[in-house]
Coordinates of C-alpha atoms in Angstrom, one line a residue:
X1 CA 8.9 -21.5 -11.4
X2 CA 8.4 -25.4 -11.3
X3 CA 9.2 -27.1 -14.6
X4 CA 6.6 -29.5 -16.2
X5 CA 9.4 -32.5 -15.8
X6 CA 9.4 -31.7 -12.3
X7 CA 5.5 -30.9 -11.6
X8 CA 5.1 -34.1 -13.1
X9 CA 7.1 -35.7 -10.4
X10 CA 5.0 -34.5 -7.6
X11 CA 3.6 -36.7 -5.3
X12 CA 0.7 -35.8 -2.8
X13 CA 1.2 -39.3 -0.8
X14 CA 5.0 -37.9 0.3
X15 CA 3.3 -34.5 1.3
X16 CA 1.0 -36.4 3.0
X17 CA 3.7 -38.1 5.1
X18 CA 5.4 -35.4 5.9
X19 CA 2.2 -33.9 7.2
X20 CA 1.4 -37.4 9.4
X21 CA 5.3 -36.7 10.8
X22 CA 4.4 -33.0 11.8
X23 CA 0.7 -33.8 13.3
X24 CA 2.4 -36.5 15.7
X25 CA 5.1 -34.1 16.6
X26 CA 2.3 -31.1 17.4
X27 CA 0.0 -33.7 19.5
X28 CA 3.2 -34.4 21.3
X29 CA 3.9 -30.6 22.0
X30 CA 0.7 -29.9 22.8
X31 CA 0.5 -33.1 25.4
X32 CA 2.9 -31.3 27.5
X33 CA 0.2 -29.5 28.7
X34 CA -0.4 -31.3 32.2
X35 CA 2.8 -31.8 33.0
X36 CA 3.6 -27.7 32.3
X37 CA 0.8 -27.0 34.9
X38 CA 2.0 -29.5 37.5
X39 CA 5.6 -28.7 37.3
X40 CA 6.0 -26.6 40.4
X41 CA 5.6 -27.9 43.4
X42 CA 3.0 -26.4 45.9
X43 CA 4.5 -24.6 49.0
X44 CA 7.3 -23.9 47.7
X45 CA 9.0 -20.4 48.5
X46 CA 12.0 -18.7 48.2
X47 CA 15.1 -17.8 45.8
X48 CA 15.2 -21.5 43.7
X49 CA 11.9 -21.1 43.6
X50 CA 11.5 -17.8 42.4
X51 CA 14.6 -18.7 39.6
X52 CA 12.9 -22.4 38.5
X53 CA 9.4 -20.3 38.0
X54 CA 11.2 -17.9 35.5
X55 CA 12.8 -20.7 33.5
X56 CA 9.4 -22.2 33.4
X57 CA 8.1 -19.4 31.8
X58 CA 10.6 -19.2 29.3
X59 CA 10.4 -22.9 28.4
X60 CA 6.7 -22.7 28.4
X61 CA 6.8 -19.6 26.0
X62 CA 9.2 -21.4 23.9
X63 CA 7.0 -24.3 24.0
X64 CA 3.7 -22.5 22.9
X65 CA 5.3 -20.9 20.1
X66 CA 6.6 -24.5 19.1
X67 CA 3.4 -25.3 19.1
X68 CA 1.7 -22.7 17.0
X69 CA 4.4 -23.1 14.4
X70 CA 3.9 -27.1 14.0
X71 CA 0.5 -26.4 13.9
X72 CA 1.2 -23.6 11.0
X73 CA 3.3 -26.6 9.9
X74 CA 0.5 -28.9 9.6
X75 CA -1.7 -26.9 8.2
X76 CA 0.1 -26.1 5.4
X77 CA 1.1 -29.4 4.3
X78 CA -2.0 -30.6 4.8
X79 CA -3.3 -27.9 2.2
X80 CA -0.4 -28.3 0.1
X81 CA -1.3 -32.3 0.1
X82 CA -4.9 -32.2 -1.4
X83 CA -3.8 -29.0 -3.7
X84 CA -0.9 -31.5 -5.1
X85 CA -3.5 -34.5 -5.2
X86 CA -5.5 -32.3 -7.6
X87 CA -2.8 -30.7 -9.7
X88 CA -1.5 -34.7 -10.4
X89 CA -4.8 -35.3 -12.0
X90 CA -4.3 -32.3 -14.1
X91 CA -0.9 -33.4 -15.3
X92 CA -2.0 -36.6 -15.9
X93 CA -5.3 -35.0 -17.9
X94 CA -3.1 -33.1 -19.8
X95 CA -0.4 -35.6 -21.1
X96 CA -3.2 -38.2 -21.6
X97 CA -4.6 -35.5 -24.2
X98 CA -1.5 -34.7 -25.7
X99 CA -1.1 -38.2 -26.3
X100 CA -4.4 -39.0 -27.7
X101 CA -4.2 -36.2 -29.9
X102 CA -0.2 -37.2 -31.2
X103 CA 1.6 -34.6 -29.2
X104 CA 4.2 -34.6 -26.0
X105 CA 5.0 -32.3 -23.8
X106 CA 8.5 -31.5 -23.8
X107 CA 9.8 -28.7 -21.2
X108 CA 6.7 -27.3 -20.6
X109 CA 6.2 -26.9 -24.7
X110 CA 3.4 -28.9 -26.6
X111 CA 5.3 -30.7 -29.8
X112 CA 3.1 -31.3 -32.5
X113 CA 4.0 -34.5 -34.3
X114 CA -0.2 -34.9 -35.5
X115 CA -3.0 -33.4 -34.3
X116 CA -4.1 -29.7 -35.3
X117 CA -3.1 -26.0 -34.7
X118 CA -6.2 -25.4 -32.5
X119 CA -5.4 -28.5 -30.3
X120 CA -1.8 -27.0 -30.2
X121 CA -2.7 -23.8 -28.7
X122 CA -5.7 -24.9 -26.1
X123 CA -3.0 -27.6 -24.7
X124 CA -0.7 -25.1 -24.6
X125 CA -2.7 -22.7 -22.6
X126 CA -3.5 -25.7 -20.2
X127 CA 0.2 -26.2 -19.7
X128 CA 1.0 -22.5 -18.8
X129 CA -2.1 -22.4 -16.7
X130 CA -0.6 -26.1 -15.1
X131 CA 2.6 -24.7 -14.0
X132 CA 1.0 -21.4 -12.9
X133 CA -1.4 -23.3 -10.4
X134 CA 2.0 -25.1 -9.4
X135 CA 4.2 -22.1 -9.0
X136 CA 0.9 -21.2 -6.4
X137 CA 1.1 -23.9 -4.8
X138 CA 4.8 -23.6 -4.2
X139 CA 4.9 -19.9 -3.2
X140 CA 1.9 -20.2 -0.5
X141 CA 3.9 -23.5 0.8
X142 CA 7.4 -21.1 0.6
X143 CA 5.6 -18.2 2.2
X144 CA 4.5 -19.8 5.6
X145 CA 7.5 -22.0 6.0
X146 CA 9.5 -18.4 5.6
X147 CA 7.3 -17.4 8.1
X148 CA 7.9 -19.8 10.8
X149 CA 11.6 -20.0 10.2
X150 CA 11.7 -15.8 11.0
X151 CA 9.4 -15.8 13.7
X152 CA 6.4 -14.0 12.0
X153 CA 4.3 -17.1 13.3
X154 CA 3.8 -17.2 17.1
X155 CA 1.7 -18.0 19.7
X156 CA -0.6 -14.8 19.6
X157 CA -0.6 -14.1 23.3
X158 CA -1.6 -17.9 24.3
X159 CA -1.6 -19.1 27.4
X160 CA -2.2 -23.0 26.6
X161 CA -0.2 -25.2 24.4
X162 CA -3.8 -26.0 22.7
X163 CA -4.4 -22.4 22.2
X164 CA -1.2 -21.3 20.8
X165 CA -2.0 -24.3 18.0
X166 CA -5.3 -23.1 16.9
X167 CA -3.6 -19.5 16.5
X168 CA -0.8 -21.0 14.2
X169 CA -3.4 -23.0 12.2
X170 CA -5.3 -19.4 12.2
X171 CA -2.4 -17.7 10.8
X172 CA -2.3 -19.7 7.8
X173 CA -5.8 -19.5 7.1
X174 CA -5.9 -15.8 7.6
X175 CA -2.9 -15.7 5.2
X176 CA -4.7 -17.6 2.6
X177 CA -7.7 -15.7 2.5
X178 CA -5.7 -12.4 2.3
X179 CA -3.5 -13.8 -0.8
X180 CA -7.4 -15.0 -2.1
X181 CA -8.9 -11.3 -1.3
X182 CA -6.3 -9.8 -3.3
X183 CA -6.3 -12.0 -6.4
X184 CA -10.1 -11.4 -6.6
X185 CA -10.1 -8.0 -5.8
X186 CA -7.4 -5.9 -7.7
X187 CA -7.8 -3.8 -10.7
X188 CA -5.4 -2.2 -13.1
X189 CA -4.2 1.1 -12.7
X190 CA -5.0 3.9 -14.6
X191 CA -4.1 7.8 -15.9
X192 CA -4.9 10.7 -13.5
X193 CA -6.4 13.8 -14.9
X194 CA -7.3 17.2 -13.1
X195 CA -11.3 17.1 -12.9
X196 CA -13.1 19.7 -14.1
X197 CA -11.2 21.4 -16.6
X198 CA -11.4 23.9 -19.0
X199 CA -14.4 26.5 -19.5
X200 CA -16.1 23.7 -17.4
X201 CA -13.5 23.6 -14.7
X202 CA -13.8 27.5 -14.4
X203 CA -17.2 27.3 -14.2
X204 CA -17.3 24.9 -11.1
X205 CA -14.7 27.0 -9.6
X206 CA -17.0 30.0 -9.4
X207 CA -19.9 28.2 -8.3
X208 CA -17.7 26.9 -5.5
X209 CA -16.5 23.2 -6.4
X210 CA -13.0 22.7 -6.0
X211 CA -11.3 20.4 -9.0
X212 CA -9.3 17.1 -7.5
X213 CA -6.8 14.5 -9.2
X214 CA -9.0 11.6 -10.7
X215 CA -8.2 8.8 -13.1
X216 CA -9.1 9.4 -16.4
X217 CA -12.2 6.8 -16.1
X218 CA -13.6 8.8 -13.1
X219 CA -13.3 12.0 -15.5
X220 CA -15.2 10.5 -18.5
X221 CA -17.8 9.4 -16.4
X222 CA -18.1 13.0 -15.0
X223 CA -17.9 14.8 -18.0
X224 CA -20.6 12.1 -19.3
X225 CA -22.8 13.1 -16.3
X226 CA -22.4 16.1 -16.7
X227 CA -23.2 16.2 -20.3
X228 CA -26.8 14.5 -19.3
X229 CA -27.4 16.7 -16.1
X230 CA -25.2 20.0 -15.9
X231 CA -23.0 21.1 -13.0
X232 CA -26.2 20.3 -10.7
X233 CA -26.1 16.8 -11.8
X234 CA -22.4 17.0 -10.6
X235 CA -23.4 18.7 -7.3
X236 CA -26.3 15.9 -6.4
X237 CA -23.0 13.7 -7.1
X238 CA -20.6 15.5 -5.0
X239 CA -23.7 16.1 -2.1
X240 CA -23.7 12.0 -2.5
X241 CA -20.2 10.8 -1.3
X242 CA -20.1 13.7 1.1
X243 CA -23.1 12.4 2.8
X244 CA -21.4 9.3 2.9
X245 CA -18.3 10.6 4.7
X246 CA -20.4 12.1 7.3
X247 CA -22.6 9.5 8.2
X248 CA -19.3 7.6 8.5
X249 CA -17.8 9.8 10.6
X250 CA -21.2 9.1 13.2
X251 CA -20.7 5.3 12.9
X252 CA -18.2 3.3 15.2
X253 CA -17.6 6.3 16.8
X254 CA -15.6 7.2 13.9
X255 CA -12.8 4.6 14.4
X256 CA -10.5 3.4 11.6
X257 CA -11.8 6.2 9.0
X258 CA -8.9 5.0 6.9
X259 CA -8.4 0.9 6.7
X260 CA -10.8 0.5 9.6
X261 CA -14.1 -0.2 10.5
X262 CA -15.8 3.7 9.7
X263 CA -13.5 3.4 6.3
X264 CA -15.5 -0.2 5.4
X265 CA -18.6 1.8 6.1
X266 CA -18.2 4.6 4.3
X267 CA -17.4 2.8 0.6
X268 CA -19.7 0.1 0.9
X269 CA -22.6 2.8 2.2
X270 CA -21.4 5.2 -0.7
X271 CA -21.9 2.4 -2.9
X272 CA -25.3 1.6 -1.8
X273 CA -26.2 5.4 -2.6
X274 CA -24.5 5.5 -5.5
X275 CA -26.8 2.0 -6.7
X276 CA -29.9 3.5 -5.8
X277 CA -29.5 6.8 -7.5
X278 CA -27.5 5.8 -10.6
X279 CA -28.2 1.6 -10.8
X280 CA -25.9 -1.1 -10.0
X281 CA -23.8 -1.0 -13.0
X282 CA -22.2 2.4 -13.4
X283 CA -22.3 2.5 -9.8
X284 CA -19.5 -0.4 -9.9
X285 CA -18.0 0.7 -13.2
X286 CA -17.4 4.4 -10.7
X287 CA -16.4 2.9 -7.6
X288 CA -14.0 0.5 -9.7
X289 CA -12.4 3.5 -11.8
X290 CA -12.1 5.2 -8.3
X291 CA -9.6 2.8 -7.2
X292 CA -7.7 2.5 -10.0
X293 CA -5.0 5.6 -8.9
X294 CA -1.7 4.5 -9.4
X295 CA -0.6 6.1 -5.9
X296 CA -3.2 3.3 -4.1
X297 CA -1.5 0.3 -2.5
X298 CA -2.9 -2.8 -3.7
X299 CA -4.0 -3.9 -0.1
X300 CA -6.4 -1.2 0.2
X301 CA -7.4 -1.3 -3.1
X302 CA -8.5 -4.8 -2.1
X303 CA -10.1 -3.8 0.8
X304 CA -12.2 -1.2 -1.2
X305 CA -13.5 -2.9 -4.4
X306 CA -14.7 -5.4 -1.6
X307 CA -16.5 -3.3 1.0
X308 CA -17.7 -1.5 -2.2
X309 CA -19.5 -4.7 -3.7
X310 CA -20.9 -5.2 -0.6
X311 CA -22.6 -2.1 -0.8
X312 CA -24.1 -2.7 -3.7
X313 CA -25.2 -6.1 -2.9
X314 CA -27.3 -4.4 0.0
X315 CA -29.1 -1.6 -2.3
X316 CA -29.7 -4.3 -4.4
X317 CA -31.7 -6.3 -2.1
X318 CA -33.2 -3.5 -0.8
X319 CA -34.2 -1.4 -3.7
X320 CA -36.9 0.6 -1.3
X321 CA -34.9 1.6 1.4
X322 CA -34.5 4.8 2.8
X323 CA -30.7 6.6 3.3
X324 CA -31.1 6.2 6.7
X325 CA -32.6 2.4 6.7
X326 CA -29.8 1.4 3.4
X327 CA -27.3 3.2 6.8
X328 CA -28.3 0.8 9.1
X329 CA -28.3 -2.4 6.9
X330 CA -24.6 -1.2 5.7
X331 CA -23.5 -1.1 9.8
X332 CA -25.2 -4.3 10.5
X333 CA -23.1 -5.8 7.8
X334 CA -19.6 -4.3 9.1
X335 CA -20.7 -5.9 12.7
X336 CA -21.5 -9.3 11.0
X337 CA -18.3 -9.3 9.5
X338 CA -19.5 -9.4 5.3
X339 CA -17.1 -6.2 5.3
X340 CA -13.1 -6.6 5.5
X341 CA -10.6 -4.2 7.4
X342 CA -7.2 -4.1 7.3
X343 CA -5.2 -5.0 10.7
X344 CA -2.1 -4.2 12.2
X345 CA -0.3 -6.9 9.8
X346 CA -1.6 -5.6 7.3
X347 CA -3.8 -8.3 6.8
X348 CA -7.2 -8.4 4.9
X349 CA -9.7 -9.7 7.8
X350 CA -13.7 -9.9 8.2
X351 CA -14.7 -6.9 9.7
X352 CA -15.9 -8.7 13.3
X353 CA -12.2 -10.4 13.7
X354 CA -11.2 -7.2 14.6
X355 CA -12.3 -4.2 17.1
X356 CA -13.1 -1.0 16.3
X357 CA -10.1 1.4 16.5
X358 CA -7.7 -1.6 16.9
X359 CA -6.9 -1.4 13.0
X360 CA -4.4 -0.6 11.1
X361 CA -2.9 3.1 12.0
X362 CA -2.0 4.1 8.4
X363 CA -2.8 7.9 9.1
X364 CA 0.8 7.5 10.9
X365 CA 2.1 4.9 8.8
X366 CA 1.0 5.4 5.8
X367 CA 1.0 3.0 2.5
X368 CA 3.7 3.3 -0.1
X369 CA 2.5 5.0 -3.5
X370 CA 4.7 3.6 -6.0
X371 CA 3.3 0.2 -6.8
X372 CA 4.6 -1.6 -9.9
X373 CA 3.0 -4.5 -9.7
X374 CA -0.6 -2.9 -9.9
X375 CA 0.2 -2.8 -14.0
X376 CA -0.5 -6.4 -14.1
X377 CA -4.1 -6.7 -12.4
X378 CA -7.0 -7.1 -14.5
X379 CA -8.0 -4.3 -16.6
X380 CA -11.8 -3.6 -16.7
X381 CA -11.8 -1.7 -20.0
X382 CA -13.4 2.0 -20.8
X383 CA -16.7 2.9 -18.9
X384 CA -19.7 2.3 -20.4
X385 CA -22.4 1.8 -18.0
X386 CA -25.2 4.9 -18.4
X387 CA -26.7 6.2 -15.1
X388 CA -30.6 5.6 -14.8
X389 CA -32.8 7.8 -14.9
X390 CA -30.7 10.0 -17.3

């Protein structure tokens, strides 16, 4: 993590330079173009010529994947630059308060020589949240530069210098809005409980419901519903998400059930059910305690609580609509890309970047279930949205 003596040495004119350096070097690359496609000579036949077409190749491959790492290069900086302009006028904000208010900075601390306990801690918190923004914007800079130096960044399958640039600059970008996705959609993990239990659980078993592992925030919204509506209330509920399996299953001729295109479907349809019958709020508050299994990767997760807003973004605006018309509306949005699947980088992506069946294959590869780092997401507290009509 950056220290505040160094942050405040930043300087988004040298990024800037650099970036000026990189951008002359790509045009230069991606110049060679002509000369690439006039290189061999017409007419000519035979052994040389056969063994001078196969190093072309290989220096034009090497060339395009030059390419599309400078231009991953560029891009980067160039973010890097105006995210550096703007944290230096934070700095700067934040001394020039200290200093009105008596106080210095010192190692990242806020020392107190006038000023009051309440000025203290609010420039304190502006100082952590400082150096947070700048360990960001040094670990999004870290992670593409790692990522051209191993050879994750390449050409995507170009065949023009120009081309194999715009999918390096597309790589970054997809990056960024994965490492967004996933701050914005994550949620703290929770207990799992065995749902029903008990008399009740005995109960379901003989009228032919089968319990399942749950967290402990699905459970005490079931047992709440179930307190308002009996085991039939519970049915109707069951009926619902199985309905929305099924009509997944019929959509995209059932391609990517799991990461993919059917999977986005299914949540963000479910969702839109789940709004309709039960309103908006303890439709979220479920879907959001559905996802909070420990076992659930966080990429998924991410994948889910989006799709699943989506869903109830649709029922929202169309309060009158029929299952089968609130189907529809829901498939239209998958094809118009407001949904995100996962693909075979394991990369959050709008659901029209990507074809049908070409997503991840996590039914053979499947995600890892221990996931530490899910303690740390954003906890959305006990349930306590009431389903309408109830």
């Amino acid at each position: 993590m950056a220290t505040w003596d160094e942050v405040r040495q930043w300087r988004a004119d040298a990024v800037g330079q650099v970036g000026d350096h990189l951008v002359a070097r790509r045009n230069l690359v991606v110049g060679l173009q002509d000369e690439l496609d006039g290189s061999k000579p017409a007419g000519w036949a035979g052994e040389a010529a056969e063994a001078a077409d196969n190093d072309l190749r290989t220096r034009r491959q090497g060339l395009e994947e030059l390419a599309s790492r400078l231009s991953a290069a560029v891009k980067v900086i160039d973010d890097t630059e105006h995210a550096v302009r703007e944290l230096v006028v934070r700095v700067e904000a934040v001394e020039d308060q200290a200093a009105r208010n008596g106080m210095r900075i010192v190692n990242g601390e806020v020392v107190a020589e006038g000023g009051g306990f309440l000025t203290t801690v609010v420039l304190q918190a502006e100082v952590q949240a400082t150096l947070a923004q700048a360990t960001a914007i040094d670990s999004e800079l870290d992670s593409v530069l790692q990522g051209i130096r191993s050879g994750e960044i390449d050409d995507a399958g170009a065949t023009t210098l120009a081309d194999a640039a715009a999918a390096g600059e597309d790589h970054v970008t997809d990056e960024q809005r994965h490492r967004d996705l996933l701050e914005k959609y994550q949620v703290r993990t929770d207990a799992t409980t065995t749902w029903p239990s008990g008399l009740t659980g005995w109960l379901a078993e003989q009228a032919g419901f089968s319990k399942e592992q749950v967290t402990e925030a699905e459970a005490a919204m079931l047992d709440d519903l179930q307190a308002r509506k009996g085991l039939l209330g519970v049915k109707e509920f069951a009926d619902l998400r199985q309905d929305a399996l099924h009509v997944a299953e019929g959509r995209f001729e059932g391609k990517g059930l799991t990461d993919g295109h059917a999977d986005a479907f299914r949540h963000a349809y479910w969702n839109a059910l789940m709004t309709q019958r039960y309103g908006e709020e303890w439709a979220g508050e479920f879907a959001t305690a559905h996802e909070r299994n420990p076992s659930s990767h966080p990429v998924p997760v991410g994948m889910d609580l989006h799709n699943n807003e989506v869903g109830r973004e649709i029922a929202r605006a169309n309060p009158d609509a029929s299952p089968e018309e609130l189907a529809s509306l829901v498939e239209q949005a998958v094809k118009d890309g407001r949904m995100v699947v996962i693909d075979n980088d394991d990369t959050l992506v709008p659901s029209n970047e990507v074809n049908p069946g070409e997503t991840r294959d996590t039914r053979n590869n499947p995600w890892p279930t221990d996931n530490p780092g899910r303690g740390d997401d954003r906890d959305p507290g006990r349930p306590s949205a009431k389903p309408d009509q109830y």
